[in-house]
Tab-separated table of C-alpha atoms in Angstrom:
chain	number	residue	atom	x	y	z
D	1	MET	CA	0.018	0.020	-0.024
D	2	THR	CA	1.288	3.387	-0.947
D	3	ASP	CA	2.387	5.760	1.905
D	4	PRO	CA	0.078	8.873	1.566
D	5	SER	CA	2.785	10.901	3.121
D	6	ALA	CA	5.316	10.150	0.548
D	7	PRO	CA	5.865	12.582	-2.291
D	8	HIS	CA	4.447	12.114	-5.776
D	9	PRO	CA	7.076	10.285	-7.897
D	10	GLN	CA	7.434	13.147	-10.235
D	11	ARG	CA	7.961	15.710	-7.320
D	12	ARG	CA	10.395	13.142	-5.662
D	13	ALA	CA	12.395	13.122	-9.020
D	14	LEU	CA	12.338	16.937	-9.160
D	15	LEU	CA	13.557	17.230	-5.465
D	16	CYS	CA	16.290	14.807	-6.133
D	17	ALA	CA	17.478	16.747	-9.227
D	18	THR	CA	17.297	20.069	-7.489
D	19	GLY	CA	19.354	18.693	-4.599
D	20	ALA	CA	21.957	17.430	-6.979
D	21	LEU	CA	22.126	20.674	-8.682
D	22	LEU	CA	22.614	22.568	-5.518
D	23	ALA	CA	25.376	20.307	-4.499
D	24	LEU	CA	27.203	20.907	-7.696
D	25	GLY	CA	26.595	24.663	-7.439
D	26	ALA	CA	24.636	24.790	-10.744
D	27	LEU	CA	21.880	26.768	-9.112
D	28	PRO	CA	22.451	30.316	-7.756
D	29	SER	CA	22.593	30.795	-4.101
D	30	GLN	CA	20.699	33.585	-2.466
D	31	ALA	CA	24.058	35.604	-2.315
D	32	GLN	CA	24.529	35.123	-6.037
D	33	GLN	CA	21.270	36.239	-7.153
D	34	ARG	CA	21.046	39.452	-9.196
D	35	LEU	CA	20.688	42.642	-7.131
D	36	LYS	CA	17.655	44.891	-7.376
D	37	LEU	CA	19.863	48.055	-7.395
D	38	ALA	CA	23.587	48.726	-7.686
D	39	THR	CA	25.363	52.284	-7.768
D	40	ILE	CA	28.548	53.087	-9.413
D	41	THR	CA	30.246	56.054	-7.588
D	42	THR	CA	32.524	58.548	-9.100
D	43	GLY	CA	34.677	61.189	-7.299
D	44	PHE	CA	34.300	63.983	-9.794
D	45	PRO	CA	31.348	66.151	-11.301
D	46	PRO	CA	29.139	64.727	-14.022
D	47	GLY	CA	30.540	65.096	-17.566
D	48	GLY	CA	34.150	64.026	-16.893
D	49	SER	CA	35.867	60.892	-18.041
D	50	SER	CA	35.187	58.836	-14.906
D	51	ASP	CA	31.462	59.697	-15.265
D	52	VAL	CA	31.359	58.729	-18.870
D	53	LEU	CA	33.040	55.449	-18.186
D	54	ALA	CA	30.671	54.652	-15.284
D	55	ARG	CA	27.648	55.318	-17.308
D	56	ILE	CA	29.009	53.020	-20.243
D	57	LEU	CA	29.529	50.328	-17.555
D	58	ALA	CA	26.156	50.917	-15.881
D	59	GLU	CA	24.595	50.223	-19.316
D	60	HIS	CA	26.345	46.911	-19.592
D	61	LEU	CA	25.736	45.798	-15.888
D	62	ARG	CA	22.010	46.569	-16.073
D	63	GLY	CA	20.079	43.381	-16.205
D	64	LYS	CA	23.221	41.164	-15.611
D	65	HIS	CA	24.650	42.398	-12.258
D	66	ALA	CA	21.486	44.199	-11.060
D	67	ASP	CA	18.087	45.073	-12.251
D	68	ALA	CA	18.932	48.680	-12.177
D	69	VAL	CA	22.467	50.367	-12.121
D	70	ILE	CA	22.813	53.951	-11.405
D	71	VAL	CA	25.782	56.380	-11.288
D	72	GLU	CA	26.343	58.800	-8.350
D	73	ALA	CA	28.812	61.554	-8.332
D	74	LYS	CA	30.271	62.348	-4.776
D	75	ALA	CA	32.725	65.038	-5.827
D	76	GLY	CA	35.124	66.579	-3.535
D	77	ALA	CA	38.604	66.278	-1.878
D	78	GLY	CA	40.122	65.159	-5.039
D	79	GLY	CA	38.128	62.083	-5.407
D	80	ARG	CA	38.657	61.020	-1.883
D	81	LEU	CA	35.002	61.446	-0.679
D	82	ALA	CA	34.037	58.767	-3.246
D	83	VAL	CA	36.637	56.275	-1.969
D	84	GLU	CA	35.579	56.815	1.683
D	85	HIS	CA	31.922	56.269	0.700
D	86	VAL	CA	32.537	52.936	-0.977
D	87	LYS	CA	34.878	51.899	1.850
D	88	ASN	CA	31.948	52.148	4.141
D	89	SER	CA	29.403	50.424	1.932
D	90	PRO	CA	28.042	46.856	1.925
D	91	GLY	CA	30.156	44.130	0.384
D	92	ASP	CA	27.177	42.675	-1.544
D	93	GLY	CA	28.025	44.166	-4.806
D	94	SER	CA	25.500	47.020	-4.558
D	95	SER	CA	28.354	49.728	-4.228
D	96	LEU	CA	31.093	49.962	-6.703
D	97	LEU	CA	33.661	52.783	-7.536
D	98	ILE	CA	35.260	54.006	-10.636
D	99	SER	CA	38.284	56.049	-9.880
D	100	PRO	CA	41.855	57.117	-11.209
D	101	SER	CA	44.526	55.155	-9.779
D	102	GLY	CA	46.036	58.125	-8.190
D	103	MET	CA	43.573	57.879	-5.296
D	104	MET	CA	44.874	54.417	-4.449
D	105	VAL	CA	48.656	54.582	-5.226
D	106	LEU	CA	49.538	58.229	-4.876
D	107	PHE	CA	47.379	59.794	-2.312
D	108	PRO	CA	48.571	57.567	0.615
D	109	HIS	CA	51.954	59.279	0.296
D	110	ILE	CA	50.824	62.926	-0.012
D	111	TYR	CA	48.090	63.124	2.636
D	112	ARG	CA	48.745	62.487	6.412
D	113	SER	CA	45.101	62.261	7.323
D	114	LEU	CA	43.732	60.032	4.560
D	115	ARG	CA	40.803	58.227	5.848
D	116	TYR	CA	41.294	54.932	3.959
D	117	ASP	CA	43.922	52.507	3.343
D	118	PRO	CA	43.668	51.391	-0.311
D	119	LEU	CA	45.569	48.219	0.333
D	120	VAL	CA	43.283	47.173	3.037
D	121	ASP	CA	39.980	49.061	2.852
D	122	ILE	CA	39.207	48.724	-1.057
D	123	THR	CA	38.883	45.659	-3.307
D	124	PRO	CA	40.446	45.992	-6.723
D	125	ILE	CA	38.287	44.480	-9.455
D	126	THR	CA	39.764	45.389	-12.786
D	127	PRO	CA	41.080	48.510	-14.660
D	128	LEU	CA	38.867	49.777	-17.388
D	129	ALA	CA	41.083	52.066	-19.424
D	130	LYS	CA	44.574	53.534	-19.186
D	131	PHE	CA	46.205	56.690	-20.632
D	132	PRO	CA	49.508	58.703	-20.366
D	133	PHE	CA	50.054	62.335	-19.875
D	134	PHE	CA	51.187	64.826	-22.740
D	135	LEU	CA	53.629	67.621	-22.082
D	136	ALA	CA	52.021	70.425	-24.040
D	137	ILE	CA	53.445	73.868	-24.953
D	138	GLY	CA	51.470	76.874	-26.114
D	139	PRO	CA	51.823	80.242	-27.806
D	140	MET	CA	53.823	81.714	-24.842
D	141	VAL	CA	56.759	79.471	-26.271
D	142	PRO	CA	58.400	80.635	-29.525
D	143	ALA	CA	57.162	78.647	-32.545
D	144	GLU	CA	60.714	77.298	-33.350
D	145	VAL	CA	60.621	75.472	-30.040
D	146	ARG	CA	59.282	71.966	-31.377
D	147	THR	CA	61.011	69.375	-29.310
D	148	LEU	CA	61.645	68.604	-25.556
D	149	ALA	CA	65.309	69.439	-25.949
D	150	ASP	CA	64.360	72.618	-27.429
D	151	PHE	CA	61.894	73.408	-24.638
D	152	ILE	CA	64.451	72.532	-21.926
D	153	ALA	CA	66.908	74.895	-23.537
D	154	TRP	CA	64.217	77.639	-23.721
D	155	CYS	CA	63.330	77.127	-19.904
D	156	LYS	CA	67.020	77.340	-18.858
D	157	ALA	CA	67.295	80.676	-20.927
D	158	ASN	CA	64.164	81.938	-19.465
D	159	PRO	CA	63.991	80.508	-15.741
D	160	LYS	CA	61.483	83.142	-14.521
D	161	GLN	CA	59.032	82.204	-17.442
D	162	ALA	CA	59.706	78.374	-16.932
D	163	SER	CA	56.574	76.826	-15.568
D	164	PHE	CA	53.829	74.102	-16.046
D	165	GLY	CA	50.286	73.885	-15.162
D	166	SER	CA	48.488	70.772	-13.807
D	167	PRO	CA	45.062	69.903	-12.348
D	168	GLY	CA	46.376	70.247	-8.703
D	169	ALA	CA	49.075	69.928	-6.353
D	170	GLY	CA	49.902	66.263	-5.471
D	171	THR	CA	48.354	64.822	-8.724
D	172	SER	CA	50.347	62.270	-10.950
D	173	ALA	CA	50.433	65.153	-13.532
D	174	HIS	CA	52.147	67.538	-11.142
D	175	PHE	CA	54.744	64.873	-10.258
D	176	SER	CA	55.594	64.295	-13.871
D	177	GLY	CA	56.560	67.927	-14.239
D	178	ILE	CA	58.515	67.795	-10.878
D	179	MET	CA	60.483	64.809	-12.320
D	180	LEU	CA	61.211	66.505	-15.527
D	181	GLY	CA	62.636	69.564	-13.691
D	182	ARG	CA	64.757	67.438	-11.445
D	183	ARG	CA	66.102	65.223	-14.261
D	184	ALA	CA	66.802	68.222	-16.619
D	185	ASP	CA	68.395	70.192	-13.754
D	186	MET	CA	66.284	73.348	-14.450
D	187	GLU	CA	64.096	75.544	-12.576
D	188	TYR	CA	60.566	74.558	-13.553
D	189	THR	CA	57.872	76.237	-11.361
D	190	HIS	CA	54.481	74.283	-10.798
D	191	VAL	CA	51.222	76.166	-11.139
D	192	ALA	CA	48.318	74.379	-9.611
D	193	TYR	CA	44.814	74.677	-11.095
D	194	ARG	CA	41.448	73.239	-10.164
D	195	GLY	CA	41.036	70.741	-12.849
D	196	MET	CA	42.195	70.347	-16.470
D	197	ALA	CA	40.081	72.959	-18.168
D	198	PRO	CA	41.584	76.019	-16.598
D	199	VAL	CA	45.035	74.547	-17.372
D	200	VAL	CA	44.093	74.444	-21.175
D	201	GLN	CA	42.577	77.829	-20.823
D	202	ASP	CA	45.713	79.617	-19.610
D	203	LEU	CA	47.943	77.459	-21.885
D	204	LEU	CA	46.056	78.680	-24.972
D	205	GLY	CA	45.961	82.164	-23.719
D	206	GLY	CA	49.654	82.369	-23.163
D	207	GLN	CA	49.641	82.766	-19.364
D	208	ILE	CA	51.655	79.647	-18.912
D	209	PRO	CA	54.236	78.157	-21.313
D	210	SER	CA	53.503	74.496	-20.756
D	211	GLY	CA	50.963	72.106	-19.229
D	212	VAL	CA	50.527	68.448	-18.503
D	213	LEU	CA	47.436	67.283	-20.043
D	214	THR	CA	45.415	64.089	-20.527
D	215	PRO	CA	44.383	62.772	-24.029
D	216	VAL	CA	40.886	64.077	-23.449
D	217	GLU	CA	42.049	67.519	-23.220
D	218	ALA	CA	45.070	67.522	-25.494
D	219	LEU	CA	43.787	65.515	-28.619
D	220	PRO	CA	40.951	67.688	-29.594
D	221	ILE	CA	43.010	70.808	-29.757
D	222	LEU	CA	46.019	69.107	-31.354
D	223	SER	CA	44.621	69.360	-34.717
D	224	THR	CA	44.144	73.210	-34.478
D	225	GLY	CA	47.923	73.781	-34.216
D	226	LYS	CA	47.413	75.914	-31.127
D	227	LEU	CA	49.284	73.314	-29.022
D	228	ARG	CA	52.454	71.435	-29.599
D	229	LEU	CA	52.722	68.008	-27.838
D	230	ILE	CA	56.458	67.289	-27.109
D	231	ALA	CA	56.645	64.310	-24.844
D	232	ALA	CA	54.336	61.561	-23.405
D	233	THR	CA	54.714	59.676	-20.123
D	234	GLY	CA	53.498	56.277	-21.431
D	235	THR	CA	55.323	52.991	-21.646
D	236	GLY	CA	55.082	53.261	-25.549
D	237	ARG	CA	53.861	55.822	-27.955
D	238	SER	CA	50.177	56.394	-27.947
D	239	ARG	CA	48.369	55.175	-30.873
D	240	PHE	CA	46.196	58.523	-30.749
D	241	ALA	CA	49.225	60.647	-31.121
D	242	PRO	CA	52.118	58.230	-32.439
D	243	GLU	CA	54.182	61.278	-33.626
D	244	VAL	CA	54.697	62.134	-30.004
D	245	PRO	CA	57.773	60.602	-28.336
D	246	THR	CA	57.879	59.197	-24.903
D	247	TYR	CA	60.014	60.486	-22.214
D	248	ALA	CA	61.897	57.240	-22.191
D	249	GLU	CA	62.861	57.651	-25.854
D	250	LEU	CA	63.975	61.146	-25.124
D	251	GLY	CA	66.498	59.945	-22.502
D	252	TYR	CA	64.204	60.055	-19.202
D	253	PRO	CA	63.458	56.525	-18.638
D	254	ASP	CA	62.117	56.906	-15.111
D	255	ILE	CA	59.318	59.519	-16.253
D	256	VAL	CA	56.958	56.727	-17.153
D	257	ILE	CA	53.429	57.350	-15.744
D	258	GLU	CA	50.304	55.632	-17.007
D	259	GLU	CA	47.085	56.548	-15.266
D	260	SER	CA	44.108	54.357	-15.296
D	261	PHE	CA	40.402	54.490	-14.525
D	262	SER	CA	39.489	51.358	-12.559
D	263	LEU	CA	36.588	49.467	-11.005
D	264	TYR	CA	36.713	48.823	-7.195
D	265	GLY	CA	34.466	47.778	-4.311
D	266	PRO	CA	34.665	47.772	-0.541
D	267	ALA	CA	36.982	45.422	1.314
D	268	SER	CA	34.034	43.211	2.216
D	269	LEU	CA	33.369	42.309	-1.383
D	270	SER	CA	33.899	38.528	-1.866
D	271	ALA	CA	36.482	37.118	-4.245
D	272	ASP	CA	33.750	35.361	-6.231
D	273	SER	CA	31.862	38.617	-6.594
D	274	ALA	CA	34.963	40.478	-7.692
D	275	ARG	CA	35.658	37.708	-10.314
D	276	GLN	CA	32.108	37.861	-11.594
D	277	LEU	CA	32.183	41.524	-11.975
D	278	ALA	CA	35.523	41.513	-13.457
D	279	GLU	CA	34.304	38.933	-16.130
D	280	LEU	CA	31.213	41.135	-16.819
D	281	THR	CA	33.479	44.239	-17.235
D	282	HIS	CA	35.918	42.421	-19.514
D	283	GLN	CA	32.994	41.212	-21.814
D	284	MET	CA	32.159	44.893	-22.172
D	285	LEU	CA	35.668	45.902	-22.961
D	286	ALA	CA	35.971	43.224	-25.579
D	287	GLN	CA	33.201	44.835	-27.603
D	288	ALA	CA	34.117	46.874	-30.587
D	289	ASP	CA	31.672	49.726	-29.767
D	290	THR	CA	33.033	50.000	-26.238
D	291	GLN	CA	36.619	50.381	-27.661
D	292	ALA	CA	35.435	52.942	-30.120
D	293	ARG	CA	33.736	55.013	-27.370
D	294	PHE	CA	36.979	54.921	-25.211
D	295	ALA	CA	39.040	55.808	-28.207
D	296	GLN	CA	37.076	59.071	-28.587
D	297	MET	CA	38.563	59.966	-25.239
D	298	GLY	CA	42.068	58.784	-26.160
D	299	LEU	CA	41.711	55.843	-23.741
D	300	GLU	CA	43.051	52.273	-24.343
D	301	VAL	CA	41.089	49.402	-22.658
D	302	ALA	CA	43.162	47.688	-19.965
D	303	PRO	CA	41.536	44.658	-18.470
D	304	GLN	CA	43.260	42.621	-15.744
D	305	GLN	CA	42.063	39.845	-13.293
D	306	PRO	CA	41.434	40.946	-9.694
D	307	ALA	CA	44.482	39.033	-8.292
D	308	GLN	CA	46.783	40.655	-11.064
D	309	PHE	CA	45.304	44.102	-10.514
D	310	LYS	CA	45.765	43.894	-6.735
D	311	ALA	CA	49.572	43.051	-7.365
D	312	SER	CA	50.001	45.920	-9.905
D	313	LEU	CA	48.482	48.383	-7.495
D	314	LYS	CA	50.651	47.155	-4.624
D	315	ALA	CA	53.758	47.700	-6.899
D	316	LEU	CA	52.529	51.184	-7.939
D	317	HIS	CA	51.895	52.185	-4.457
D	318	GLY	CA	55.535	51.358	-3.474
D	319	ARG	CA	56.911	53.120	-6.615
D	320	TRP	CA	55.033	56.318	-5.921
D	321	GLY	CA	56.156	56.301	-2.417
D	322	GLY	CA	59.835	56.526	-3.628
D	323	ILE	CA	58.862	59.157	-6.147
D	324	VAL	CA	57.162	61.489	-3.647
D	325	LYS	CA	60.120	61.040	-1.192
D	326	ALA	CA	62.724	61.986	-3.701
D	327	SER	CA	60.659	64.881	-4.882
D	328	GLY	CA	60.770	66.576	-1.648
D	329	PHE	CA	56.979	67.051	-1.684
D	330	THR	CA	55.552	67.893	1.781
D	331	PRO	CA	52.516	65.773	2.618
D	332	GLN	CA	49.354	67.695	3.169
D	333	ASP	CA	46.741	67.350	5.986
């Protein structure tokens, strides 16, 4: 006689199959289920490069990582506020950060009271894009000055005029100028601005002779002939300006700086979640339309696995410590 409390044969088969799948990890656990909402935070005002990249990534993650993915700007303190926000966020994948690498590898050496330790409080997921800086000279410098050697000679002949603009004291752009002045044994005064736009404005207006620019600012103006790009900080020549030699080619092998925009999460983000987010992001970076959109900003895609990315950040953190110390820069509060 059949036990009335026993499950129906079809239901019993289904329960057995479900148990087997769960044992094999073939069915998602509650922790792996898609989120309702995720936020990508940036540390700079809307419209900038990090905001544009965050919106491209949000489009891709929507419906895959979370039902809704929004972008939120927490501008201020040179991007530090955004890092602090994500540091203190849940580790369920609902709070992500897109930030330049300087916040992680350079800022620990220039701010005494930094309220996060990037090697402890933040989980590296993957870089999205990388770019070099360009040394640009403008109309204040005579037209016959066309090369880095010409410009160094001009600076030494005009020490009171020899200066460069950067988007702020303590930025990697700032340190590239410090390094050039030290290696070329010349007086090279730094002029700090609040962002790249005013650097370009004063460079074009002849208020400063030179500036350290990103591709986003430099490349659109290059075709006008109003700026001359005379050196780049990359490991190799940029495909967007292949005529511009690197500092290494010109005899300054230690002036190699490549900034990146990367994806991070809080320290409590699990390794599995970091790998899944990296995989989703790499799928996006492999798409031709993504690469075309990045190229419009002079950016190269630069995917890395989380473990590889973490190791490279640690190495850069150490390198920047040496650069800052050698520069004589006084850490700020």
